[in-house]
Amino acid sequence: MMQINEFMIRDVVKIEEHVTVKELLEILVANKIGGVPVVDKQGNLQGMISDGDVIRFLQPQGRTIYDIYTLVLVSEQQDLKDKLQSSIHLPVVDMMKKQKLYSVKPNDKLEKALEILAEHGFKKIPVVNDAGRVVGVISRGDLIRYISNQLIKELD
């Protein structure tokens, strides 16, 4: 069976924890990607950020009404522009996923990546070497292309 190093993306766009939300958004748009691994100065995996994490982080706070024995307090809704303005210069460490972080190694079998992607609904998984450095990524799209281009051809 195939190993991850046979079809992982090796030219990985990654960022460090100090990168701001603004810089992250620019990187995602410029590279047409939906997420990046977050690394320390040595390239060791510290977290992941997906476009979904960004959307959840930038979601404006809703309007809340508190009724304290007929005294009604209203917390007005914050709009996206206000939320973005107050968050734009924050470091990505404030929104990145740090817990339940999954990764695979280059010599892992394809099935391990499939299992993680299916079970947790991730779009990408970082590929790390034995030292913990990010050396690639594997995405759902990579797996679908591999299944379509290789495995289906073998079945025909």
mmCIF file of C-alpha atoms in Angstrom:
data_model
loop_
_atom_site.group_PDB
_atom_site.id
_atom_site.type_symbol
_atom_site.label_atom_id
_atom_site.label_comp_id
_atom_site.label_asym_id
_atom_site.label_seq_id
_atom_site.Cartn_x
_atom_site.Cartn_y
_atom_site.Cartn_z
ATOM 1 C CA MET A 1 0.000 0.000 0.000
ATOM 2 C CA MET A 2 1.066 3.550 -0.693
ATOM 3 C CA GLN A 3 2.933 5.662 1.807
ATOM 4 C CA ILE A 4 2.151 9.307 2.451
ATOM 5 C CA ASN A 5 5.535 10.504 1.143
ATOM 6 C CA GLU A 6 4.558 9.241 -2.312
ATOM 7 C CA PHE A 7 1.874 11.880 -2.817
ATOM 8 C CA MET A 8 2.112 14.535 -0.075
ATOM 9 C CA ILE A 9 2.626 18.173 -1.007
ATOM 10 C CA ARG A 10 6.219 19.017 -0.141
ATOM 11 C CA ASP A 11 6.182 22.723 -0.979
ATOM 12 C CA VAL A 12 4.257 23.705 2.144
ATOM 13 C CA VAL A 13 3.064 27.194 2.942
ATOM 14 C CA LYS A 14 3.498 27.533 6.696
ATOM 15 C CA ILE A 15 3.478 30.416 9.123
ATOM 16 C CA GLU A 16 4.882 31.214 12.550
ATOM 17 C CA GLU A 17 2.772 32.018 15.624
ATOM 18 C CA HIS A 18 3.571 35.751 15.544
ATOM 19 C CA VAL A 19 1.986 36.234 12.088
ATOM 20 C CA THR A 20 -1.034 38.530 12.355
ATOM 21 C CA VAL A 21 -4.588 37.726 11.277
ATOM 22 C CA LYS A 22 -4.162 40.238 8.430
ATOM 23 C CA GLU A 23 -0.965 38.565 7.210
ATOM 24 C CA LEU A 24 -2.626 35.133 7.459
ATOM 25 C CA LEU A 25 -5.581 36.252 5.343
ATOM 26 C CA GLU A 26 -3.206 37.669 2.729
ATOM 27 C CA ILE A 27 -1.253 34.379 2.647
ATOM 28 C CA LEU A 28 -4.395 32.244 2.287
ATOM 29 C CA VAL A 29 -5.731 34.415 -0.553
ATOM 30 C CA ALA A 30 -2.410 34.793 -2.385
ATOM 31 C CA ASN A 31 -1.749 31.041 -2.305
ATOM 32 C CA LYS A 32 -5.388 29.997 -2.883
ATOM 33 C CA ILE A 33 -5.279 27.647 0.097
ATOM 34 C CA GLY A 34 -7.681 26.874 2.913
ATOM 35 C CA GLY A 35 -5.291 26.400 5.790
ATOM 36 C CA VAL A 36 -1.705 26.332 6.992
ATOM 37 C CA PRO A 37 0.428 24.634 9.613
ATOM 38 C CA VAL A 38 1.793 26.955 12.294
ATOM 39 C CA VAL A 39 5.427 26.307 13.183
ATOM 40 C CA ASP A 40 8.105 27.641 15.516
ATOM 41 C CA LYS A 41 11.396 29.090 14.258
ATOM 42 C CA GLN A 42 12.834 25.572 13.835
ATOM 43 C CA GLY A 43 9.873 24.439 11.721
ATOM 44 C CA ASN A 44 8.300 22.294 14.458
ATOM 45 C CA LEU A 45 4.531 21.950 14.310
ATOM 46 C CA GLN A 46 2.759 24.162 16.883
ATOM 47 C CA GLY A 47 -0.773 24.210 15.495
ATOM 48 C CA MET A 48 -3.033 24.383 12.456
ATOM 49 C CA ILE A 49 -5.286 27.106 11.105
ATOM 50 C CA SER A 50 -8.005 26.439 8.559
ATOM 51 C CA ASP A 51 -10.299 28.838 6.755
ATOM 52 C CA GLY A 52 -13.041 27.522 9.074
ATOM 53 C CA ASP A 53 -11.016 28.593 12.132
ATOM 54 C CA VAL A 54 -10.703 32.080 10.641
ATOM 55 C CA ILE A 55 -14.449 32.298 9.943
ATOM 56 C CA ARG A 56 -15.322 31.140 13.478
ATOM 57 C CA PHE A 57 -12.813 33.586 14.986
ATOM 58 C CA LEU A 58 -14.088 36.541 12.957
ATOM 59 C CA GLN A 59 -17.762 35.736 13.493
ATOM 60 C CA PRO A 60 -19.359 38.834 15.014
ATOM 61 C CA GLN A 61 -20.828 38.421 18.456
ATOM 62 C CA GLY A 62 -24.609 38.165 18.398
ATOM 63 C CA ARG A 63 -27.123 40.430 20.033
ATOM 64 C CA THR A 64 -27.874 39.219 23.530
ATOM 65 C CA ILE A 65 -30.706 40.363 25.759
ATOM 66 C CA TYR A 66 -30.398 39.875 29.485
ATOM 67 C CA ASP A 67 -33.523 40.193 31.646
ATOM 68 C CA ILE A 68 -32.532 40.752 35.241
ATOM 69 C CA TYR A 69 -35.850 41.106 37.096
ATOM 70 C CA THR A 70 -37.367 43.531 34.575
ATOM 71 C CA LEU A 71 -34.123 45.435 34.050
ATOM 72 C CA VAL A 72 -33.320 44.693 30.425
ATOM 73 C CA LEU A 73 -29.746 44.991 29.243
ATOM 74 C CA VAL A 74 -29.028 44.705 25.543
ATOM 75 C CA SER A 75 -25.638 43.812 24.153
ATOM 76 C CA GLU A 76 -25.683 45.135 20.594
ATOM 77 C CA GLN A 77 -24.501 43.029 17.728
ATOM 78 C CA GLN A 78 -20.958 43.573 16.577
ATOM 79 C CA ASP A 79 -20.591 43.593 12.811
ATOM 80 C CA LEU A 80 -17.883 41.867 10.789
ATOM 81 C CA LYS A 81 -16.016 45.093 10.058
ATOM 82 C CA ASP A 82 -15.789 45.940 13.791
ATOM 83 C CA LYS A 83 -14.672 42.400 14.651
ATOM 84 C CA LEU A 84 -12.064 42.431 11.886
ATOM 85 C CA GLN A 85 -10.787 45.849 12.932
ATOM 86 C CA SER A 86 -10.381 44.695 16.535
ATOM 87 C CA SER A 87 -8.703 41.418 15.471
ATOM 88 C CA ILE A 88 -6.614 42.271 12.421
ATOM 89 C CA HIS A 89 -3.341 42.795 14.283
ATOM 90 C CA LEU A 90 -3.710 39.889 16.711
ATOM 91 C CA PRO A 91 -1.267 37.010 16.324
ATOM 92 C CA VAL A 92 -2.634 33.787 14.840
ATOM 93 C CA VAL A 93 -1.695 31.950 18.026
ATOM 94 C CA ASP A 94 -4.988 33.356 19.415
ATOM 95 C CA MET A 95 -7.074 31.376 16.915
ATOM 96 C CA MET A 96 -5.020 28.369 15.851
ATOM 97 C CA LYS A 97 -5.939 24.836 16.752
ATOM 98 C CA LYS A 98 -3.438 23.586 19.337
ATOM 99 C CA GLN A 99 -5.279 20.728 20.998
ATOM 100 C CA LYS A 100 -6.235 17.443 19.403
ATOM 101 C CA LEU A 101 -3.712 18.224 16.715
ATOM 102 C CA TYR A 102 -3.225 15.320 14.328
ATOM 103 C CA SER A 103 -0.314 14.716 12.002
ATOM 104 C CA VAL A 104 1.133 11.892 9.965
ATOM 105 C CA LYS A 105 4.673 10.874 9.111
ATOM 106 C CA PRO A 106 6.048 10.489 5.584
ATOM 107 C CA ASN A 107 6.330 6.697 5.914
ATOM 108 C CA ASP A 108 2.816 6.210 7.312
ATOM 109 C CA LYS A 109 0.377 4.263 5.185
ATOM 110 C CA LEU A 110 -2.310 6.010 3.155
ATOM 111 C CA GLU A 111 -4.982 4.472 5.381
ATOM 112 C CA LYS A 112 -3.810 6.491 8.393
ATOM 113 C CA ALA A 113 -4.433 9.787 6.567
ATOM 114 C CA LEU A 114 -7.798 8.523 5.298
ATOM 115 C CA GLU A 115 -8.826 7.554 8.823
ATOM 116 C CA ILE A 116 -7.893 10.933 10.329
ATOM 117 C CA LEU A 117 -9.550 12.936 7.554
ATOM 118 C CA ALA A 118 -12.740 10.858 7.710
ATOM 119 C CA GLU A 119 -13.027 10.660 11.482
ATOM 120 C CA HIS A 120 -12.324 14.312 12.276
ATOM 121 C CA GLY A 121 -13.537 16.111 9.159
ATOM 122 C CA PHE A 122 -10.240 17.896 8.575
ATOM 123 C CA LYS A 123 -9.364 19.264 5.151
ATOM 124 C CA LYS A 124 -5.585 18.997 5.662
ATOM 125 C CA ILE A 125 -3.160 17.120 7.856
ATOM 126 C CA PRO A 126 0.432 18.214 8.403
ATOM 127 C CA VAL A 127 3.157 15.694 7.620
ATOM 128 C CA VAL A 128 5.993 15.833 10.163
ATOM 129 C CA ASN A 129 9.341 14.076 10.296
ATOM 130 C CA ASP A 130 10.680 12.256 13.362
ATOM 131 C CA ALA A 131 12.021 15.556 14.742
ATOM 132 C CA GLY A 132 8.528 17.118 14.599
ATOM 133 C CA ARG A 133 9.308 19.439 11.683
ATOM 134 C CA VAL A 134 6.669 20.034 9.044
ATOM 135 C CA VAL A 135 7.837 18.473 5.774
ATOM 136 C CA GLY A 136 4.544 18.344 3.905
ATOM 137 C CA VAL A 137 0.768 18.361 4.013
ATOM 138 C CA ILE A 138 -1.857 15.953 2.833
ATOM 139 C CA SER A 139 -5.337 17.143 1.929
ATOM 140 C CA ARG A 140 -8.663 15.575 1.119
ATOM 141 C CA GLY A 141 -8.184 16.797 -2.438
ATOM 142 C CA ASP A 142 -4.814 15.025 -2.684
ATOM 143 C CA LEU A 143 -6.414 11.772 -1.588
ATOM 144 C CA ILE A 144 -9.357 12.118 -3.964
ATOM 145 C CA ARG A 145 -6.989 12.812 -6.876
ATOM 146 C CA TYR A 146 -4.862 9.802 -5.930
ATOM 147 C CA ILE A 147 -7.901 7.540 -5.617
ATOM 148 C CA SER A 148 -9.279 8.806 -8.920
ATOM 149 C CA ASN A 149 -6.032 8.753 -10.900
ATOM 150 C CA GLN A 150 -4.460 5.576 -9.551
ATOM 151 C CA LEU A 151 -6.825 3.215 -7.823
ATOM 152 C CA ILE A 152 -9.781 3.561 -10.198
ATOM 153 C CA LYS A 153 -7.488 3.005 -13.204
ATOM 154 C CA GLU A 154 -6.275 -0.241 -11.627
ATOM 155 C CA LEU A 155 -9.871 -1.432 -11.241
ATOM 156 C CA ASP A 156 -10.863 -0.775 -14.879
#
